[in-house]
Amino acid sequence: MYIPLALFYVSLAAAPGRTSLPTNEDSIRNTISNIINIAQITLVHIKKLRTKMPVAAQIQVTTPSIEGLTNISRDLGHLDNELQNPFTELLSQIQADVSSLQGRVHSLALTMGCPVQARPKADTSDKLFPDSQLYLTLAKVQRYLDTFLLNKDKLKVC
């Protein structure tokens, strides 16, 4: 008789203060935090890869403006497609990171009721200068993620 009563008392005393399921707001906040972490980790992967690559001239690229979840999802889809090019197979970890990031942004956009477009189709054109393509793609991803992290507040708007 005492053992079940003691177990019941321990379970009540050890119960967490919050026993409800996370709210939609909590879920959105956690997803945004995960997205920011993936972007930061991807930049670390890019910097690590750049230390292993031969030194190339600084490539200047422009990136689209970051306006909200709909555009971020589309832009990450385009970068993911570009990273899947056979000439950029050296970037497989970065491609996996960007693909994961795009999927989470897309999911967040759906959760928040934002209009989302179908995933962009991959461009299958051949590149005549694969080394140049590698550096250009890497520079695009790095520049976009740097800009993205500076505008992370845009993850809260469609």
Short mmCIF file of N, CA and C in Angstrom, two decimals:
data_model
loop_
_atom_site.label_atom_id
_atom_site.label_comp_id
_atom_site.label_asym_id
_atom_site.label_seq_id
_atom_site.Cartn_x
_atom_site.Cartn_y
_atom_site.Cartn_z
N MET A 1 0.81 -1.18 0.00
CA MET A 1 0.00 0.00 0.00
C MET A 1 0.87 1.26 0.00
N TYR A 2 1.97 1.22 0.74
CA TYR A 2 2.81 2.40 0.85
C TYR A 2 3.60 2.65 -0.44
N ILE A 3 3.99 1.61 -1.13
CA ILE A 3 4.80 1.77 -2.35
C ILE A 3 4.02 2.49 -3.44
N PRO A 4 2.79 2.07 -3.79
CA PRO A 4 2.05 2.82 -4.82
C PRO A 4 1.81 4.27 -4.41
N LEU A 5 1.53 4.51 -3.14
CA LEU A 5 1.31 5.87 -2.67
C LEU A 5 2.58 6.69 -2.77
N ALA A 6 3.70 6.09 -2.44
CA ALA A 6 4.99 6.78 -2.54
C ALA A 6 5.32 7.09 -4.00
N LEU A 7 5.08 6.15 -4.90
CA LEU A 7 5.34 6.38 -6.33
C LEU A 7 4.45 7.49 -6.86
N PHE A 8 3.19 7.51 -6.44
CA PHE A 8 2.27 8.56 -6.86
C PHE A 8 2.78 9.92 -6.39
N TYR A 9 3.23 10.01 -5.15
CA TYR A 9 3.73 11.26 -4.60
C TYR A 9 4.98 11.72 -5.36
N VAL A 10 5.90 10.81 -5.64
CA VAL A 10 7.13 11.14 -6.36
C VAL A 10 6.80 11.62 -7.77
N SER A 11 5.84 10.97 -8.43
CA SER A 11 5.49 11.39 -9.79
C SER A 11 4.88 12.78 -9.80
N LEU A 12 4.09 13.13 -8.78
CA LEU A 12 3.53 14.48 -8.71
C LEU A 12 4.61 15.50 -8.41
N ALA A 13 5.52 15.18 -7.54
CA ALA A 13 6.59 16.11 -7.16
C ALA A 13 7.57 16.32 -8.31
N ALA A 14 7.79 15.30 -9.11
CA ALA A 14 8.77 15.37 -10.19
C ALA A 14 8.15 15.86 -11.49
N ALA A 15 6.86 16.04 -11.53
CA ALA A 15 6.20 16.47 -12.77
C ALA A 15 6.68 17.87 -13.14
N PRO A 16 6.92 18.09 -14.42
CA PRO A 16 7.38 19.42 -14.85
C PRO A 16 6.26 20.44 -14.65
N GLY A 17 6.66 21.68 -14.51
CA GLY A 17 5.70 22.75 -14.32
C GLY A 17 4.78 22.93 -15.51
N ARG A 18 5.26 22.63 -16.69
CA ARG A 18 4.47 22.81 -17.90
C ARG A 18 4.20 21.45 -18.49
N THR A 19 2.97 21.06 -18.51
CA THR A 19 2.63 19.73 -19.02
C THR A 19 1.88 19.79 -20.33
N SER A 20 1.63 20.99 -20.87
CA SER A 20 0.89 21.09 -22.12
C SER A 20 1.83 20.95 -23.31
N LEU A 21 1.27 20.71 -24.46
CA LEU A 21 2.04 20.62 -25.68
C LEU A 21 2.56 22.00 -26.07
N PRO A 22 3.66 22.06 -26.81
CA PRO A 22 4.16 23.36 -27.22
C PRO A 22 3.14 24.06 -28.13
N THR A 23 3.07 25.37 -28.02
CA THR A 23 2.14 26.14 -28.83
C THR A 23 2.72 26.33 -30.23
N ASN A 24 1.89 26.81 -31.13
CA ASN A 24 2.34 27.09 -32.48
C ASN A 24 3.44 28.15 -32.45
N GLU A 25 3.31 29.11 -31.54
CA GLU A 25 4.31 30.16 -31.39
C GLU A 25 5.65 29.57 -30.96
N ASP A 26 5.62 28.62 -30.01
CA ASP A 26 6.85 27.94 -29.57
C ASP A 26 7.48 27.17 -30.72
N SER A 27 6.65 26.52 -31.50
CA SER A 27 7.14 25.74 -32.64
C SER A 27 7.80 26.64 -33.67
N ILE A 28 7.19 27.76 -33.95
CA ILE A 28 7.75 28.72 -34.91
C ILE A 28 9.08 29.26 -34.39
N ARG A 29 9.12 29.62 -33.12
CA ARG A 29 10.36 30.15 -32.52
C ARG A 29 11.47 29.11 -32.60
N ASN A 30 11.18 27.84 -32.31
CA ASN A 30 12.18 26.78 -32.38
C ASN A 30 12.65 26.55 -33.81
N THR A 31 11.72 26.60 -34.76
CA THR A 31 12.08 26.41 -36.17
C THR A 31 12.98 27.53 -36.64
N ILE A 32 12.67 28.76 -36.29
CA ILE A 32 13.51 29.90 -36.66
C ILE A 32 14.91 29.74 -36.07
N SER A 33 14.99 29.32 -34.83
CA SER A 33 16.28 29.10 -34.19
C SER A 33 17.07 28.02 -34.92
N ASN A 34 16.40 26.93 -35.30
CA ASN A 34 17.06 25.86 -36.06
C ASN A 34 17.55 26.35 -37.41
N ILE A 35 16.75 27.16 -38.09
CA ILE A 35 17.13 27.70 -39.40
C ILE A 35 18.39 28.56 -39.27
N ILE A 36 18.41 29.41 -38.28
CA ILE A 36 19.58 30.28 -38.06
C ILE A 36 20.82 29.43 -37.75
N ASN A 37 20.66 28.41 -36.93
CA ASN A 37 21.79 27.52 -36.60
C ASN A 37 22.31 26.81 -37.84
N ILE A 38 21.43 26.31 -38.70
CA ILE A 38 21.87 25.63 -39.93
C ILE A 38 22.62 26.61 -40.83
N ALA A 39 22.12 27.83 -40.96
CA ALA A 39 22.80 28.83 -41.79
C ALA A 39 24.20 29.11 -41.25
N GLN A 40 24.33 29.24 -39.94
CA GLN A 40 25.64 29.50 -39.33
C GLN A 40 26.58 28.31 -39.53
N ILE A 41 26.07 27.11 -39.38
CA ILE A 41 26.89 25.91 -39.58
C ILE A 41 27.32 25.80 -41.03
N THR A 42 26.44 26.13 -41.96
CA THR A 42 26.78 26.08 -43.37
C THR A 42 27.92 27.05 -43.68
N LEU A 43 27.88 28.23 -43.09
CA LEU A 43 28.97 29.19 -43.30
C LEU A 43 30.29 28.66 -42.75
N VAL A 44 30.24 27.95 -41.65
CA VAL A 44 31.46 27.32 -41.10
C VAL A 44 31.97 26.27 -42.10
N HIS A 45 31.06 25.48 -42.66
CA HIS A 45 31.47 24.47 -43.66
C HIS A 45 32.11 25.14 -44.87
N ILE A 46 31.54 26.26 -45.32
CA ILE A 46 32.10 26.97 -46.47
C ILE A 46 33.50 27.48 -46.15
N LYS A 47 33.68 28.08 -45.00
CA LYS A 47 35.00 28.61 -44.62
C LYS A 47 36.02 27.49 -44.49
N LYS A 48 35.60 26.36 -43.95
CA LYS A 48 36.49 25.21 -43.82
C LYS A 48 36.90 24.69 -45.20
N LEU A 49 35.94 24.62 -46.11
CA LEU A 49 36.23 24.15 -47.47
C LEU A 49 37.16 25.12 -48.19
N ARG A 50 36.95 26.39 -47.99
CA ARG A 50 37.80 27.39 -48.66
C ARG A 50 39.26 27.29 -48.22
N THR A 51 39.51 26.85 -46.99
CA THR A 51 40.89 26.70 -46.55
C THR A 51 41.58 25.53 -47.25
N LYS A 52 40.79 24.58 -47.77
CA LYS A 52 41.35 23.41 -48.45
C LYS A 52 41.50 23.64 -49.96
N MET A 53 40.89 24.69 -50.47
CA MET A 53 40.89 24.94 -51.91
C MET A 53 42.05 25.86 -52.27
N PRO A 54 42.52 25.75 -53.51
CA PRO A 54 43.55 26.69 -53.95
C PRO A 54 43.00 28.12 -53.89
N VAL A 55 43.88 29.05 -53.64
CA VAL A 55 43.46 30.44 -53.52
C VAL A 55 42.98 30.92 -54.89
N ALA A 56 41.83 31.51 -54.89
CA ALA A 56 41.27 32.07 -56.11
C ALA A 56 41.02 33.55 -55.89
N ALA A 57 40.88 34.26 -56.98
CA ALA A 57 40.58 35.68 -56.88
C ALA A 57 39.24 35.86 -56.17
N GLN A 58 39.11 36.96 -55.46
CA GLN A 58 37.84 37.27 -54.81
C GLN A 58 36.78 37.42 -55.88
N ILE A 59 35.70 36.70 -55.73
CA ILE A 59 34.60 36.77 -56.66
C ILE A 59 33.50 37.59 -56.01
N GLN A 60 33.08 38.61 -56.71
CA GLN A 60 32.00 39.44 -56.22
C GLN A 60 30.70 38.98 -56.85
N VAL A 61 29.72 38.70 -56.03
CA VAL A 61 28.42 38.29 -56.53
C VAL A 61 27.35 39.16 -55.89
N THR A 62 26.26 39.28 -56.58
CA THR A 62 25.11 39.97 -55.99
C THR A 62 24.06 38.92 -55.68
N THR A 63 23.32 39.18 -54.65
CA THR A 63 22.28 38.24 -54.25
C THR A 63 20.95 38.98 -54.23
N PRO A 64 19.87 38.22 -54.40
CA PRO A 64 18.55 38.87 -54.35
C PRO A 64 18.28 39.41 -52.94
N SER A 65 17.42 40.40 -52.88
CA SER A 65 17.09 40.94 -51.56
C SER A 65 16.26 39.92 -50.78
N ILE A 66 16.41 39.98 -49.50
CA ILE A 66 15.71 39.04 -48.62
C ILE A 66 14.49 39.78 -48.07
N GLU A 67 13.32 39.36 -48.54
CA GLU A 67 12.09 40.07 -48.20
C GLU A 67 11.19 39.30 -47.25
N GLY A 68 11.25 37.99 -47.28
CA GLY A 68 10.38 37.19 -46.43
C GLY A 68 10.51 35.72 -46.76
N LEU A 69 9.75 34.91 -46.08
CA LEU A 69 9.85 33.46 -46.20
C LEU A 69 9.63 32.95 -47.63
N THR A 70 8.68 33.54 -48.34
CA THR A 70 8.39 33.09 -49.70
C THR A 70 9.62 33.24 -50.58
N ASN A 71 10.27 34.39 -50.53
CA ASN A 71 11.46 34.63 -51.36
C ASN A 71 12.66 33.82 -50.87
N ILE A 72 12.81 33.70 -49.56
CA ILE A 72 13.94 32.94 -49.02
C ILE A 72 13.84 31.48 -49.46
N SER A 73 12.64 30.91 -49.39
CA SER A 73 12.44 29.52 -49.80
C SER A 73 12.78 29.34 -51.28
N ARG A 74 12.33 30.27 -52.11
CA ARG A 74 12.61 30.20 -53.55
C ARG A 74 14.12 30.33 -53.82
N ASP A 75 14.76 31.31 -53.18
CA ASP A 75 16.19 31.54 -53.42
C ASP A 75 17.03 30.35 -52.96
N LEU A 76 16.69 29.78 -51.80
CA LEU A 76 17.43 28.61 -51.32
C LEU A 76 17.21 27.42 -52.26
N GLY A 77 16.02 27.31 -52.84
CA GLY A 77 15.76 26.25 -53.82
C GLY A 77 16.67 26.39 -55.04
N HIS A 78 16.84 27.63 -55.50
CA HIS A 78 17.73 27.86 -56.65
C HIS A 78 19.19 27.53 -56.29
N LEU A 79 19.62 27.95 -55.10
CA LEU A 79 20.99 27.64 -54.67
C LEU A 79 21.19 26.13 -54.51
N ASP A 80 20.19 25.46 -53.98
CA ASP A 80 20.26 24.00 -53.82
C ASP A 80 20.41 23.34 -55.18
N ASN A 81 19.63 23.79 -56.15
CA ASN A 81 19.74 23.23 -57.51
C ASN A 81 21.13 23.47 -58.09
N GLU A 82 21.65 24.66 -57.88
CA GLU A 82 22.98 24.97 -58.42
C GLU A 82 24.06 24.11 -57.75
N LEU A 83 23.87 23.81 -56.47
CA LEU A 83 24.83 22.98 -55.75
C LEU A 83 24.77 21.51 -56.18
N GLN A 84 23.70 21.12 -56.85
CA GLN A 84 23.57 19.74 -57.30
C GLN A 84 24.20 19.51 -58.67
N ASN A 85 24.83 20.51 -59.21
CA ASN A 85 25.53 20.43 -60.47
C ASN A 85 26.70 19.45 -60.32
N PRO A 86 26.95 18.59 -61.33
CA PRO A 86 28.05 17.61 -61.21
C PRO A 86 29.42 18.27 -60.98
N PHE A 87 29.57 19.51 -61.42
CA PHE A 87 30.85 20.19 -61.24
C PHE A 87 31.06 20.67 -59.81
N THR A 88 30.01 20.62 -59.01
CA THR A 88 30.12 21.12 -57.64
C THR A 88 30.00 19.98 -56.63
N GLU A 89 30.31 18.75 -57.02
CA GLU A 89 30.17 17.62 -56.10
C GLU A 89 31.08 17.74 -54.88
N LEU A 90 32.14 18.54 -54.99
CA LEU A 90 33.00 18.82 -53.85
C LEU A 90 32.22 19.52 -52.73
N LEU A 91 31.11 20.13 -53.11
CA LEU A 91 30.31 20.90 -52.16
C LEU A 91 29.14 20.09 -51.60
N SER A 92 29.26 18.77 -51.55
CA SER A 92 28.12 17.93 -51.16
C SER A 92 27.62 18.24 -49.75
N GLN A 93 28.50 18.53 -48.81
CA GLN A 93 28.05 18.87 -47.45
C GLN A 93 27.29 20.18 -47.46
N ILE A 94 27.78 21.14 -48.20
CA ILE A 94 27.11 22.44 -48.27
C ILE A 94 25.77 22.29 -48.98
N GLN A 95 25.71 21.44 -50.00
CA GLN A 95 24.44 21.19 -50.69
C GLN A 95 23.44 20.56 -49.72
N ALA A 96 23.89 19.63 -48.90
CA ALA A 96 23.00 19.00 -47.92
C ALA A 96 22.51 20.04 -46.91
N ASP A 97 23.40 20.93 -46.49
CA ASP A 97 23.02 22.00 -45.56
C ASP A 97 21.97 22.91 -46.18
N VAL A 98 22.21 23.35 -47.40
CA VAL A 98 21.28 24.28 -48.06
C VAL A 98 19.94 23.59 -48.32
N SER A 99 19.99 22.32 -48.69
CA SER A 99 18.74 21.58 -48.91
C SER A 99 17.93 21.48 -47.63
N SER A 100 18.60 21.20 -46.52
CA SER A 100 17.93 21.13 -45.22
C SER A 100 17.36 22.50 -44.83
N LEU A 101 18.15 23.52 -45.06
CA LEU A 101 17.72 24.88 -44.75
C LEU A 101 16.50 25.25 -45.58
N GLN A 102 16.52 24.92 -46.86
CA GLN A 102 15.39 25.23 -47.73
C GLN A 102 14.14 24.49 -47.28
N GLY A 103 14.30 23.25 -46.90
CA GLY A 103 13.15 22.47 -46.43
C GLY A 103 12.54 23.05 -45.16
N ARG A 104 13.37 23.49 -44.24
CA ARG A 104 12.86 24.07 -43.00
C ARG A 104 12.20 25.42 -43.24
N VAL A 105 12.78 26.23 -44.11
CA VAL A 105 12.17 27.52 -44.43
C VAL A 105 10.83 27.30 -45.12
N HIS A 106 10.78 26.35 -46.04
CA HIS A 106 9.54 26.02 -46.74
C HIS A 106 8.47 25.57 -45.74
N SER A 107 8.85 24.71 -44.82
CA SER A 107 7.93 24.22 -43.80
C SER A 107 7.45 25.35 -42.90
N LEU A 108 8.35 26.24 -42.51
CA LEU A 108 7.98 27.38 -41.68
C LEU A 108 6.99 28.28 -42.44
N ALA A 109 7.25 28.49 -43.72
CA ALA A 109 6.35 29.32 -44.53
C ALA A 109 4.95 28.70 -44.57
N LEU A 110 4.88 27.39 -44.73
CA LEU A 110 3.57 26.73 -44.73
C LEU A 110 2.89 26.86 -43.37
N THR A 111 3.65 26.69 -42.30
CA THR A 111 3.11 26.80 -40.94
C THR A 111 2.53 28.19 -40.70
N MET A 112 3.20 29.20 -41.24
CA MET A 112 2.76 30.58 -41.02
C MET A 112 1.72 31.03 -42.05
N GLY A 113 1.34 30.12 -42.95
CA GLY A 113 0.32 30.45 -43.95
C GLY A 113 0.82 31.34 -45.07
N CYS A 114 2.11 31.33 -45.32
CA CYS A 114 2.68 32.14 -46.40
C CYS A 114 2.47 31.43 -47.74
N PRO A 115 2.30 32.20 -48.80
CA PRO A 115 2.22 31.57 -50.13
C PRO A 115 3.61 31.03 -50.51
N VAL A 116 3.67 29.77 -50.88
CA VAL A 116 4.95 29.18 -51.29
C VAL A 116 4.81 28.63 -52.69
N GLN A 117 5.88 28.71 -53.42
CA GLN A 117 5.91 28.22 -54.79
C GLN A 117 6.48 26.81 -54.81
N ALA A 118 6.21 26.12 -55.90
CA ALA A 118 6.81 24.80 -56.09
C ALA A 118 8.32 24.98 -56.17
N ARG A 119 9.04 23.93 -55.80
CA ARG A 119 10.50 23.97 -55.84
C ARG A 119 10.95 24.32 -57.26
N PRO A 120 11.91 25.25 -57.41
CA PRO A 120 12.38 25.62 -58.75
C PRO A 120 13.00 24.42 -59.46
N LYS A 121 12.83 24.39 -60.75
CA LYS A 121 13.43 23.31 -61.55
C LYS A 121 14.92 23.57 -61.70
N ALA A 122 15.68 22.47 -61.73
CA ALA A 122 17.13 22.57 -61.85
C ALA A 122 17.52 22.97 -63.26
N ASP A 123 18.54 23.79 -63.35
CA ASP A 123 19.11 24.17 -64.64
C ASP A 123 20.14 23.11 -65.01
N THR A 124 19.96 22.47 -66.14
CA THR A 124 20.86 21.37 -66.52
C THR A 124 21.89 21.79 -67.55
N SER A 125 22.11 23.09 -67.71
CA SER A 125 23.06 23.53 -68.72
C SER A 125 24.48 23.15 -68.32
N ASP A 126 25.29 22.84 -69.33
CA ASP A 126 26.70 22.51 -69.08
C ASP A 126 27.49 23.79 -68.87
N LYS A 127 28.41 23.73 -67.98
CA LYS A 127 29.29 24.87 -67.71
C LYS A 127 30.63 24.55 -68.35
N LEU A 128 31.17 25.51 -69.10
CA LEU A 128 32.43 25.28 -69.79
C LEU A 128 33.63 25.35 -68.86
N PHE A 129 33.48 26.02 -67.74
CA PHE A 129 34.60 26.20 -66.83
C PHE A 129 34.20 25.70 -65.45
N PRO A 130 34.32 24.39 -65.20
CA PRO A 130 33.83 23.83 -63.93
C PRO A 130 34.50 24.42 -62.69
N ASP A 131 35.79 24.73 -62.75
CA ASP A 131 36.45 25.31 -61.57
C ASP A 131 35.86 26.67 -61.25
N SER A 132 35.63 27.46 -62.30
CA SER A 132 35.02 28.77 -62.10
C SER A 132 33.63 28.62 -61.52
N GLN A 133 32.89 27.62 -62.00
CA GLN A 133 31.54 27.39 -61.50
C GLN A 133 31.56 27.03 -60.02
N LEU A 134 32.53 26.24 -59.62
CA LEU A 134 32.66 25.85 -58.21
C LEU A 134 32.86 27.08 -57.33
N TYR A 135 33.81 27.94 -57.70
CA TYR A 135 34.08 29.14 -56.92
C TYR A 135 32.89 30.09 -56.93
N LEU A 136 32.25 30.24 -58.07
CA LEU A 136 31.11 31.13 -58.19
C LEU A 136 29.95 30.66 -57.33
N THR A 137 29.66 29.37 -57.38
CA THR A 137 28.57 28.81 -56.59
C THR A 137 28.86 28.97 -55.10
N LEU A 138 30.06 28.67 -54.70
CA LEU A 138 30.45 28.82 -53.29
C LEU A 138 30.31 30.27 -52.84
N ALA A 139 30.75 31.19 -53.68
CA ALA A 139 30.64 32.62 -53.35
C ALA A 139 29.18 33.04 -53.24
N LYS A 140 28.33 32.53 -54.14
CA LYS A 140 26.90 32.88 -54.09
C LYS A 140 26.27 32.40 -52.79
N VAL A 141 26.54 31.16 -52.44
CA VAL A 141 25.95 30.61 -51.22
C VAL A 141 26.44 31.38 -50.00
N GLN A 142 27.74 31.63 -49.93
CA GLN A 142 28.29 32.35 -48.78
C GLN A 142 27.70 33.75 -48.69
N ARG A 143 27.65 34.45 -49.78
CA ARG A 143 27.12 35.83 -49.78
C ARG A 143 25.64 35.83 -49.39
N TYR A 144 24.87 34.88 -49.93
CA TYR A 144 23.44 34.84 -49.62
C TYR A 144 23.23 34.56 -48.13
N LEU A 145 23.96 33.58 -47.58
CA LEU A 145 23.79 33.24 -46.17
C LEU A 145 24.27 34.36 -45.24
N ASP A 146 25.32 35.07 -45.63
CA ASP A 146 25.76 36.22 -44.84
C ASP A 146 24.64 37.28 -44.80
N THR A 147 24.07 37.57 -45.96
CA THR A 147 22.98 38.54 -46.05
C THR A 147 21.76 38.04 -45.30
N PHE A 148 21.47 36.75 -45.44
CA PHE A 148 20.34 36.13 -44.76
C PHE A 148 20.44 36.30 -43.25
N LEU A 149 21.62 36.03 -42.70
CA LEU A 149 21.79 36.14 -41.25
C LEU A 149 21.69 37.59 -40.77
N LEU A 150 22.06 38.52 -41.61
CA LEU A 150 21.89 39.93 -41.25
C LEU A 150 20.42 40.34 -41.28
N ASN A 151 19.60 39.59 -42.02
CA ASN A 151 18.18 39.90 -42.16
C ASN A 151 17.31 38.78 -41.60
N LYS A 152 17.77 38.12 -40.55
CA LYS A 152 17.04 36.98 -40.01
C LYS A 152 15.67 37.35 -39.48
N ASP A 153 15.43 38.62 -39.24
CA ASP A 153 14.10 39.06 -38.81
C ASP A 153 13.05 38.84 -39.90
N LYS A 154 13.49 38.66 -41.13
CA LYS A 154 12.57 38.42 -42.26
C LYS A 154 11.97 37.02 -42.19
N LEU A 155 12.48 36.18 -41.29
CA LEU A 155 11.90 34.84 -41.11
C LEU A 155 10.54 34.93 -40.43
N LYS A 156 10.17 36.09 -39.96
CA LYS A 156 8.90 36.25 -39.27
C LYS A 156 7.82 36.84 -40.16
N VAL A 157 8.15 37.10 -41.43
CA VAL A 157 7.17 37.65 -42.36
C VAL A 157 7.13 36.82 -43.63
N CYS A 158 5.98 36.85 -44.28
CA CYS A 158 5.84 36.10 -45.54
C CYS A 158 6.56 36.84 -46.65
#
